[in-house]
Amino acid sequence: MSPRIQRCFSPIELYHVLINGNNNEEIFIDKMDKQSMVDILFEKSANDAYESYAYCILDNRANLLIRPNKSSLSEAMKKINMAYAAYFNKRYARSGHVFQDRFKSTPILCSTDIVPVIGYIHFNPVLEGLCEKPSEYEFSSFRFYACEKERPTIIRNFVRSFNMIPEAIAKYSFSTISENFYYDDCFANMQQIALRLIERFLQTNHITLNEICIRENIEMRAELIALIRKNTGFSIRKISELLDINRGEVYRIINRLED
């Protein structure tokens, strides 16, 4: 197996982080689970492991904007993930992994990228079809930017340090984010990304999904599987279901690619 790619460093020490349920399964099943994750974020932040400036908790993933403090990013995320996994396993009388092995992170390279990233994080429930406006979703940090009375000190200090206007962040339109930014840096709705990737791949190659499953098109099939895996991190099972391809073949292709 090839070695893991070293994480990139943010010159302003800010990172957009995605944590996913193992095999993209639901890990924030109800309101109690989502609120428990929010509580953990604030609890660990209070212990100076990191500072959390934005979040959105969905059924199978969470998007965060984090600045490591006394811990490295990996150490901070380990604290968060372990705390939630302990809660989740206890509540549902289960054991084993809750999160995918490695969280995804994108470094924020300059202050002008902060508002689009926060806008994207708050827009996730709309992408997911859970609401029409970010303000309608309960388990995100949107209200802290939209309502001054609810704004924690940590967010007040954050927006002040970068000369940002919280209300402007709350009003930010996700539609102004470029498509490349949407795919490459924001970990958008993975199902939506996968479907768009498949559609574009089929259109570009003038082929249908049924045709790509024919034995003679194995190389093109492998190319599409690699594309989905790279951009979404989907499990072998999920890719198999999306393309209606035998799970064993998907496994062999991915194994060959990642060796």
PDB file of C-alpha atoms in Angstrom:
ATOM      1  CA  MET A   1       0.000   0.000   0.000  1.00  0.00           C
ATOM      2  CA  SER A   2       1.248   3.514  -0.733  1.00  0.00           C
ATOM      3  CA  PRO A   3       2.114   5.722   2.257  1.00  0.00           C
ATOM      4  CA  ARG A   4      -0.405   8.252   3.499  1.00  0.00           C
ATOM      5  CA  ILE A   5      -0.045  11.732   2.081  1.00  0.00           C
ATOM      6  CA  GLN A   6       1.165  14.230   4.670  1.00  0.00           C
ATOM      7  CA  ARG A   7      -1.407  16.831   5.603  1.00  0.00           C
ATOM      8  CA  CYS A   8      -0.839  20.341   4.280  1.00  0.00           C
ATOM      9  CA  PHE A   9      -0.162  23.193   6.684  1.00  0.00           C
ATOM     10  CA  SER A  10      -2.327  26.303   7.010  1.00  0.00           C
ATOM     11  CA  PRO A  11      -0.319  29.523   7.422  1.00  0.00           C
ATOM     12  CA  ILE A  12      -3.214  30.971   9.448  1.00  0.00           C
ATOM     13  CA  GLU A  13      -3.684  27.711  11.379  1.00  0.00           C
ATOM     14  CA  LEU A  14      -7.271  27.156  10.251  1.00  0.00           C
ATOM     15  CA  TYR A  15      -8.588  23.882   8.842  1.00  0.00           C
ATOM     16  CA  HIS A  16     -11.817  22.781   7.256  1.00  0.00           C
ATOM     17  CA  VAL A  17     -12.361  19.234   8.523  1.00  0.00           C
ATOM     18  CA  LEU A  18     -14.750  16.489   7.477  1.00  0.00           C
ATOM     19  CA  ILE A  19     -15.438  13.445   9.631  1.00  0.00           C
ATOM     20  CA  ASN A  20     -17.481  10.635   8.096  1.00  0.00           C
ATOM     21  CA  GLY A  21     -19.282   7.652   9.536  1.00  0.00           C
ATOM     22  CA  ASN A  22     -17.565   4.327   8.944  1.00  0.00           C
ATOM     23  CA  ASN A  23     -18.616   3.165   5.442  1.00  0.00           C
ATOM     24  CA  ASN A  24     -20.584   6.432   5.259  1.00  0.00           C
ATOM     25  CA  GLU A  25     -23.129   4.997   7.707  1.00  0.00           C
ATOM     26  CA  GLU A  26     -25.347   7.211   9.841  1.00  0.00           C
ATOM     27  CA  ILE A  27     -23.652   8.029  13.143  1.00  0.00           C
ATOM     28  CA  PHE A  28     -25.720  11.044  14.218  1.00  0.00           C
ATOM     29  CA  ILE A  29     -29.036   9.261  14.126  1.00  0.00           C
ATOM     30  CA  ASP A  30     -31.311  11.588  16.067  1.00  0.00           C
ATOM     31  CA  LYS A  31     -31.339  14.984  17.766  1.00  0.00           C
ATOM     32  CA  MET A  32     -29.760  13.589  20.916  1.00  0.00           C
ATOM     33  CA  ASP A  33     -26.767  12.282  18.945  1.00  0.00           C
ATOM     34  CA  LYS A  34     -26.289  15.549  17.087  1.00  0.00           C
ATOM     35  CA  GLN A  35     -26.532  17.595  20.263  1.00  0.00           C
ATOM     36  CA  SER A  36     -24.059  15.289  21.993  1.00  0.00           C
ATOM     37  CA  MET A  37     -21.558  15.953  19.213  1.00  0.00           C
ATOM     38  CA  VAL A  38     -22.086  19.713  19.564  1.00  0.00           C
ATOM     39  CA  ASP A  39     -21.560  19.412  23.325  1.00  0.00           C
ATOM     40  CA  ILE A  40     -18.333  17.463  22.765  1.00  0.00           C
ATOM     41  CA  LEU A  41     -17.062  20.128  20.364  1.00  0.00           C
ATOM     42  CA  PHE A  42     -17.580  22.829  22.987  1.00  0.00           C
ATOM     43  CA  GLU A  43     -16.271  20.686  25.842  1.00  0.00           C
ATOM     44  CA  LYS A  44     -12.980  19.838  24.127  1.00  0.00           C
ATOM     45  CA  SER A  45     -12.630  23.415  22.908  1.00  0.00           C
ATOM     46  CA  ALA A  46     -12.962  24.626  26.506  1.00  0.00           C
ATOM     47  CA  ASN A  47     -10.052  22.330  27.402  1.00  0.00           C
ATOM     48  CA  ASP A  48      -7.827  24.282  24.970  1.00  0.00           C
ATOM     49  CA  ALA A  49      -7.221  21.344  22.618  1.00  0.00           C
ATOM     50  CA  TYR A  50      -8.471  23.526  19.748  1.00  0.00           C
ATOM     51  CA  GLU A  51     -10.845  26.343  18.908  1.00  0.00           C
ATOM     52  CA  SER A  52     -13.958  25.554  16.867  1.00  0.00           C
ATOM     53  CA  TYR A  53     -15.423  28.404  14.837  1.00  0.00           C
ATOM     54  CA  ALA A  54     -18.045  26.693  12.683  1.00  0.00           C
ATOM     55  CA  TYR A  55     -19.757  23.323  12.477  1.00  0.00           C
ATOM     56  CA  CYS A  56     -22.606  21.426  10.877  1.00  0.00           C
ATOM     57  CA  ILE A  57     -23.676  17.990  12.119  1.00  0.00           C
ATOM     58  CA  LEU A  58     -25.552  15.823   9.591  1.00  0.00           C
ATOM     59  CA  ASP A  59     -26.663  12.191   9.782  1.00  0.00           C
ATOM     60  CA  ASN A  60     -23.470  10.551   8.514  1.00  0.00           C
ATOM     61  CA  ARG A  61     -20.853  13.300   8.741  1.00  0.00           C
ATOM     62  CA  ALA A  62     -19.821  16.572  10.324  1.00  0.00           C
ATOM     63  CA  ASN A  63     -18.069  19.597   8.818  1.00  0.00           C
ATOM     64  CA  LEU A  64     -15.921  21.707  11.137  1.00  0.00           C
ATOM     65  CA  LEU A  65     -13.751  24.823  10.993  1.00  0.00           C
ATOM     66  CA  ILE A  66     -10.997  24.322  13.552  1.00  0.00           C
ATOM     67  CA  ARG A  67      -7.800  25.927  14.798  1.00  0.00           C
ATOM     68  CA  PRO A  68      -5.574  23.552  16.788  1.00  0.00           C
ATOM     69  CA  ASN A  69      -4.403  25.087  20.042  1.00  0.00           C
ATOM     70  CA  LYS A  70      -2.422  23.032  22.537  1.00  0.00           C
ATOM     71  CA  SER A  71      -2.828  19.962  20.356  1.00  0.00           C
ATOM     72  CA  SER A  72      -1.977  19.211  16.737  1.00  0.00           C
ATOM     73  CA  LEU A  73      -4.912  18.891  14.351  1.00  0.00           C
ATOM     74  CA  SER A  74      -4.660  15.088  14.473  1.00  0.00           C
ATOM     75  CA  GLU A  75      -4.565  15.074  18.278  1.00  0.00           C
ATOM     76  CA  ALA A  76      -7.527  17.455  18.493  1.00  0.00           C
ATOM     77  CA  MET A  77      -9.588  15.327  16.114  1.00  0.00           C
ATOM     78  CA  LYS A  78      -8.635  12.185  18.013  1.00  0.00           C
ATOM     79  CA  LYS A  79     -10.040  13.718  21.215  1.00  0.00           C
ATOM     80  CA  ILE A  80     -13.294  14.615  19.470  1.00  0.00           C
ATOM     81  CA  ASN A  81     -13.722  11.297  17.670  1.00  0.00           C
ATOM     82  CA  MET A  82     -12.869   9.155  20.683  1.00  0.00           C
ATOM     83  CA  ALA A  83     -15.292  11.056  22.912  1.00  0.00           C
ATOM     84  CA  TYR A  84     -18.146  10.707  20.438  1.00  0.00           C
ATOM     85  CA  ALA A  85     -17.351   7.055  19.639  1.00  0.00           C
ATOM     86  CA  ALA A  86     -17.481   6.216  23.358  1.00  0.00           C
ATOM     87  CA  TYR A  87     -20.870   7.936  23.658  1.00  0.00           C
ATOM     88  CA  PHE A  88     -22.244   6.317  20.476  1.00  0.00           C
ATOM     89  CA  ASN A  89     -21.108   2.781  21.296  1.00  0.00           C
ATOM     90  CA  LYS A  90     -22.480   3.016  24.821  1.00  0.00           C
ATOM     91  CA  ARG A  91     -25.841   4.387  23.740  1.00  0.00           C
ATOM     92  CA  TYR A  92     -26.383   1.789  21.022  1.00  0.00           C
ATOM     93  CA  ALA A  93     -24.717  -1.112  22.882  1.00  0.00           C
ATOM     94  CA  ARG A  94     -22.211  -1.700  20.104  1.00  0.00           C
ATOM     95  CA  SER A  95     -18.450  -1.828  19.631  1.00  0.00           C
ATOM     96  CA  GLY A  96     -15.991  -1.137  16.854  1.00  0.00           C
ATOM     97  CA  HIS A  97     -15.224   1.808  14.591  1.00  0.00           C
ATOM     98  CA  VAL A  98     -17.658   4.705  14.401  1.00  0.00           C
ATOM     99  CA  PHE A  99     -15.704   7.009  12.088  1.00  0.00           C
ATOM    100  CA  GLN A 100     -13.778   6.315   8.899  1.00  0.00           C
ATOM    101  CA  ASP A 101     -10.111   5.704   9.624  1.00  0.00           C
ATOM    102  CA  ARG A 102      -8.847   9.133   8.674  1.00  0.00           C
ATOM    103  CA  PHE A 103     -10.612  12.465   8.762  1.00  0.00           C
ATOM    104  CA  LYS A 104     -10.284  14.745   5.744  1.00  0.00           C
ATOM    105  CA  SER A 105      -8.893  18.233   6.131  1.00  0.00           C
ATOM    106  CA  THR A 106      -8.236  21.222   3.907  1.00  0.00           C
ATOM    107  CA  PRO A 107      -5.947  24.020   5.119  1.00  0.00           C
ATOM    108  CA  ILE A 108      -7.329  27.544   4.902  1.00  0.00           C
ATOM    109  CA  LEU A 109      -4.538  29.361   3.079  1.00  0.00           C
ATOM    110  CA  CYS A 110      -5.616  32.978   3.506  1.00  0.00           C
ATOM    111  CA  SER A 111      -8.232  35.038   5.312  1.00  0.00           C
ATOM    112  CA  THR A 112     -10.285  35.602   2.148  1.00  0.00           C
ATOM    113  CA  ASP A 113     -11.122  31.882   2.092  1.00  0.00           C
ATOM    114  CA  ILE A 114     -12.683  31.893   5.561  1.00  0.00           C
ATOM    115  CA  VAL A 115     -16.105  33.315   4.683  1.00  0.00           C
ATOM    116  CA  PRO A 116     -16.703  30.922   1.728  1.00  0.00           C
ATOM    117  CA  VAL A 117     -15.774  27.929   3.881  1.00  0.00           C
ATOM    118  CA  ILE A 118     -18.089  28.959   6.720  1.00  0.00           C
ATOM    119  CA  GLY A 119     -20.789  29.665   4.136  1.00  0.00           C
ATOM    120  CA  TYR A 120     -20.329  26.198   2.700  1.00  0.00           C
ATOM    121  CA  ILE A 121     -20.416  24.518   6.122  1.00  0.00           C
ATOM    122  CA  HIS A 122     -23.703  26.233   6.961  1.00  0.00           C
ATOM    123  CA  PHE A 123     -25.126  25.405   3.518  1.00  0.00           C
ATOM    124  CA  ASN A 124     -24.666  21.637   3.909  1.00  0.00           C
ATOM    125  CA  PRO A 125     -28.233  20.943   5.172  1.00  0.00           C
ATOM    126  CA  VAL A 126     -29.620  22.740   2.114  1.00  0.00           C
ATOM    127  CA  LEU A 127     -27.452  20.603  -0.189  1.00  0.00           C
ATOM    128  CA  GLU A 128     -28.740  17.568   1.676  1.00  0.00           C
ATOM    129  CA  GLY A 129     -32.357  18.647   1.132  1.00  0.00           C
ATOM    130  CA  LEU A 130     -33.050  18.933   4.860  1.00  0.00           C
ATOM    131  CA  CYS A 131     -34.152  22.564   4.687  1.00  0.00           C
ATOM    132  CA  GLU A 132     -34.482  25.473   2.285  1.00  0.00           C
ATOM    133  CA  LYS A 133     -32.311  27.930   4.255  1.00  0.00           C
ATOM    134  CA  PRO A 134     -29.301  27.428   6.563  1.00  0.00           C
ATOM    135  CA  SER A 135     -31.180  29.308   9.287  1.00  0.00           C
ATOM    136  CA  GLU A 136     -33.760  26.493   9.448  1.00  0.00           C
ATOM    137  CA  TYR A 137     -31.244  23.849  10.505  1.00  0.00           C
ATOM    138  CA  GLU A 138     -30.754  23.328  14.232  1.00  0.00           C
ATOM    139  CA  PHE A 139     -27.380  21.599  14.429  1.00  0.00           C
ATOM    140  CA  SER A 140     -25.015  24.092  12.860  1.00  0.00           C
ATOM    141  CA  SER A 141     -23.226  27.216  14.075  1.00  0.00           C
ATOM    142  CA  PHE A 142     -25.245  29.425  11.706  1.00  0.00           C
ATOM    143  CA  ARG A 143     -27.210  31.097  14.514  1.00  0.00           C
ATOM    144  CA  PHE A 144     -23.999  32.278  16.185  1.00  0.00           C
ATOM    145  CA  TYR A 145     -23.239  34.406  13.144  1.00  0.00           C
ATOM    146  CA  ALA A 146     -26.827  35.449  12.474  1.00  0.00           C
ATOM    147  CA  CYS A 147     -27.742  36.412  16.059  1.00  0.00           C
ATOM    148  CA  GLU A 148     -25.384  38.560  18.116  1.00  0.00           C
ATOM    149  CA  LYS A 149     -27.067  37.632  21.422  1.00  0.00           C
ATOM    150  CA  GLU A 150     -26.160  33.952  20.986  1.00  0.00           C
ATOM    151  CA  ARG A 151     -22.593  34.544  19.822  1.00  0.00           C
ATOM    152  CA  PRO A 152     -19.991  32.800  22.034  1.00  0.00           C
ATOM    153  CA  THR A 153     -16.881  34.748  23.039  1.00  0.00           C
ATOM    154  CA  ILE A 154     -14.691  32.427  20.956  1.00  0.00           C
ATOM    155  CA  ILE A 155     -16.551  33.414  17.765  1.00  0.00           C
ATOM    156  CA  ARG A 156     -16.609  37.103  18.697  1.00  0.00           C
ATOM    157  CA  ASN A 157     -12.831  37.043  19.099  1.00  0.00           C
ATOM    158  CA  PHE A 158     -12.449  35.069  15.886  1.00  0.00           C
ATOM    159  CA  VAL A 159     -14.365  37.487  13.652  1.00  0.00           C
ATOM    160  CA  ARG A 160     -12.655  40.436  15.318  1.00  0.00           C
ATOM    161  CA  SER A 161      -9.178  39.026  14.675  1.00  0.00           C
ATOM    162  CA  PHE A 162      -9.877  38.755  10.932  1.00  0.00           C
ATOM    163  CA  ASN A 163     -11.956  41.957  10.713  1.00  0.00           C
ATOM    164  CA  MET A 164     -14.996  40.012   9.579  1.00  0.00           C
ATOM    165  CA  ILE A 165     -18.653  40.962   9.918  1.00  0.00           C
ATOM    166  CA  PRO A 166     -20.657  38.031  11.362  1.00  0.00           C
ATOM    167  CA  GLU A 167     -23.890  39.134   9.719  1.00  0.00           C
ATOM    168  CA  ALA A 168     -22.155  39.179   6.339  1.00  0.00           C
ATOM    169  CA  ILE A 169     -20.993  35.614   6.913  1.00  0.00           C
ATOM    170  CA  ALA A 170     -24.557  34.580   7.747  1.00  0.00           C
ATOM    171  CA  LYS A 171     -25.823  36.157   4.523  1.00  0.00           C
ATOM    172  CA  TYR A 172     -23.083  34.643   2.358  1.00  0.00           C
ATOM    173  CA  SER A 173     -24.494  32.980  -0.747  1.00  0.00           C
ATOM    174  CA  PHE A 174     -23.146  29.504  -1.425  1.00  0.00           C
ATOM    175  CA  SER A 175     -23.924  29.998  -5.104  1.00  0.00           C
ATOM    176  CA  THR A 176     -20.887  32.291  -5.389  1.00  0.00           C
ATOM    177  CA  ILE A 177     -18.532  29.398  -4.627  1.00  0.00           C
ATOM    178  CA  SER A 178     -16.927  28.065  -7.781  1.00  0.00           C
ATOM    179  CA  GLU A 179     -17.541  24.485  -8.828  1.00  0.00           C
ATOM    180  CA  ASN A 180     -13.881  23.551  -8.378  1.00  0.00           C
ATOM    181  CA  PHE A 181     -13.912  24.900  -4.848  1.00  0.00           C
ATOM    182  CA  TYR A 182     -17.079  22.916  -4.221  1.00  0.00           C
ATOM    183  CA  TYR A 183     -15.467  19.660  -5.308  1.00  0.00           C
ATOM    184  CA  ASP A 184     -11.863  20.026  -4.239  1.00  0.00           C
ATOM    185  CA  ASP A 185     -11.950  21.829  -0.932  1.00  0.00           C
ATOM    186  CA  CYS A 186     -15.362  21.643   0.650  1.00  0.00           C
ATOM    187  CA  PHE A 187     -16.234  17.951   0.851  1.00  0.00           C
ATOM    188  CA  ALA A 188     -19.752  18.686  -0.360  1.00  0.00           C
ATOM    189  CA  ASN A 189     -22.619  16.210  -0.235  1.00  0.00           C
ATOM    190  CA  MET A 190     -20.759  13.054  -1.244  1.00  0.00           C
ATOM    191  CA  GLN A 191     -23.748  11.395  -2.879  1.00  0.00           C
ATOM    192  CA  GLN A 192     -24.327  14.496  -4.967  1.00  0.00           C
ATOM    193  CA  ILE A 193     -20.677  14.678  -5.961  1.00  0.00           C
ATOM    194  CA  ALA A 194     -20.640  11.009  -6.972  1.00  0.00           C
ATOM    195  CA  LEU A 195     -23.757  11.342  -9.125  1.00  0.00           C
ATOM    196  CA  ARG A 196     -22.421  14.440 -10.860  1.00  0.00           C
ATOM    197  CA  LEU A 197     -19.065  12.790 -11.485  1.00  0.00           C
ATOM    198  CA  ILE A 198     -20.771   9.753 -13.008  1.00  0.00           C
ATOM    199  CA  GLU A 199     -23.015  11.912 -15.193  1.00  0.00           C
ATOM    200  CA  ARG A 200     -20.116  13.981 -16.504  1.00  0.00           C
ATOM    201  CA  PHE A 201     -17.909  10.955 -17.071  1.00  0.00           C
ATOM    202  CA  LEU A 202     -20.622   9.217 -19.094  1.00  0.00           C
ATOM    203  CA  GLN A 203     -21.337  12.352 -21.131  1.00  0.00           C
ATOM    204  CA  THR A 204     -17.644  12.981 -21.844  1.00  0.00           C
ATOM    205  CA  ASN A 205     -17.115   9.404 -22.999  1.00  0.00           C
ATOM    206  CA  HIS A 206     -20.440   9.180 -24.893  1.00  0.00           C
ATOM    207  CA  ILE A 207     -21.446   6.023 -23.069  1.00  0.00           C
ATOM    208  CA  THR A 208     -24.285   4.866 -20.817  1.00  0.00           C
ATOM    209  CA  LEU A 209     -23.987   3.292 -17.390  1.00  0.00           C
ATOM    210  CA  ASN A 210     -25.294   0.000 -18.810  1.00  0.00           C
ATOM    211  CA  GLU A 211     -22.675   0.053 -21.562  1.00  0.00           C
ATOM    212  CA  ILE A 212     -19.845   0.754 -19.145  1.00  0.00           C
ATOM    213  CA  CYS A 213     -20.670  -2.482 -17.323  1.00  0.00           C
ATOM    214  CA  ILE A 214     -19.959  -4.572 -20.423  1.00  0.00           C
ATOM    215  CA  ARG A 215     -16.866  -6.764 -20.083  1.00  0.00           C
ATOM    216  CA  GLU A 216     -15.042  -5.039 -22.961  1.00  0.00           C
ATOM    217  CA  ASN A 217     -15.182  -1.663 -21.169  1.00  0.00           C
ATOM    218  CA  ILE A 218     -13.168  -2.750 -18.140  1.00  0.00           C
ATOM    219  CA  GLU A 219     -10.554   0.013 -18.456  1.00  0.00           C
ATOM    220  CA  MET A 220     -13.180   2.732 -18.660  1.00  0.00           C
ATOM    221  CA  ARG A 221     -14.990   1.099 -15.730  1.00  0.00           C
ATOM    222  CA  ALA A 222     -11.789   1.170 -13.674  1.00  0.00           C
ATOM    223  CA  GLU A 223     -11.256   4.828 -14.565  1.00  0.00           C
ATOM    224  CA  LEU A 224     -14.731   5.750 -13.307  1.00  0.00           C
ATOM    225  CA  ILE A 225     -14.336   3.747 -10.112  1.00  0.00           C
ATOM    226  CA  ALA A 226     -11.002   5.480  -9.449  1.00  0.00           C
ATOM    227  CA  LEU A 227     -12.607   8.872 -10.058  1.00  0.00           C
ATOM    228  CA  ILE A 228     -15.404   8.216  -7.556  1.00  0.00           C
ATOM    229  CA  ARG A 229     -13.028   6.780  -4.963  1.00  0.00           C
ATOM    230  CA  LYS A 230     -10.640   9.732  -5.209  1.00  0.00           C
ATOM    231  CA  ASN A 231     -13.315  12.430  -4.959  1.00  0.00           C
ATOM    232  CA  THR A 232     -15.635  10.884  -2.370  1.00  0.00           C
ATOM    233  CA  GLY A 233     -13.745   8.265  -0.399  1.00  0.00           C
ATOM    234  CA  PHE A 234     -16.789   6.000  -0.823  1.00  0.00           C
ATOM    235  CA  SER A 235     -16.524   2.420   0.378  1.00  0.00           C
ATOM    236  CA  ILE A 236     -16.290  -0.521  -2.029  1.00  0.00           C
ATOM    237  CA  ARG A 237     -19.858  -1.460  -1.150  1.00  0.00           C
ATOM    238  CA  LYS A 238     -21.152   2.050  -1.857  1.00  0.00           C
ATOM    239  CA  ILE A 239     -19.387   2.276  -5.231  1.00  0.00           C
ATOM    240  CA  SER A 240     -20.699  -1.173  -6.123  1.00  0.00           C
ATOM    241  CA  GLU A 241     -24.265  -0.055  -5.363  1.00  0.00           C
ATOM    242  CA  LEU A 242     -23.896   3.226  -7.274  1.00  0.00           C
ATOM    243  CA  LEU A 243     -22.620   1.603 -10.460  1.00  0.00           C
ATOM    244  CA  ASP A 244     -24.417  -1.737 -10.094  1.00  0.00           C
ATOM    245  CA  ILE A 245     -21.077  -3.506 -10.459  1.00  0.00           C
ATOM    246  CA  ASN A 246     -20.050  -6.662  -8.644  1.00  0.00           C
ATOM    247  CA  ARG A 247     -18.424  -5.805  -5.301  1.00  0.00           C
ATOM    248  CA  GLY A 248     -15.545  -8.203  -5.951  1.00  0.00           C
ATOM    249  CA  GLU A 249     -14.614  -6.402  -9.161  1.00  0.00           C
ATOM    250  CA  VAL A 250     -14.726  -3.008  -7.431  1.00  0.00           C
ATOM    251  CA  TYR A 251     -12.473  -4.428  -4.709  1.00  0.00           C
ATOM    252  CA  ARG A 252      -9.945  -5.727  -7.226  1.00  0.00           C
ATOM    253  CA  ILE A 253      -9.829  -2.438  -9.121  1.00  0.00           C
ATOM    254  CA  ILE A 254      -9.411  -0.310  -5.998  1.00  0.00           C
ATOM    255  CA  ASN A 255      -6.864  -2.705  -4.556  1.00  0.00           C
ATOM    256  CA  ARG A 256      -4.837  -2.460  -7.761  1.00  0.00           C
ATOM    257  CA  LEU A 257      -5.041   1.331  -7.745  1.00  0.00           C
ATOM    258  CA  GLU A 258      -4.027   1.741  -4.097  1.00  0.00           C
ATOM    259  CA  ASP A 259      -1.190  -0.791  -4.038  1.00  0.00           C
TER     260      ASP A 259
END
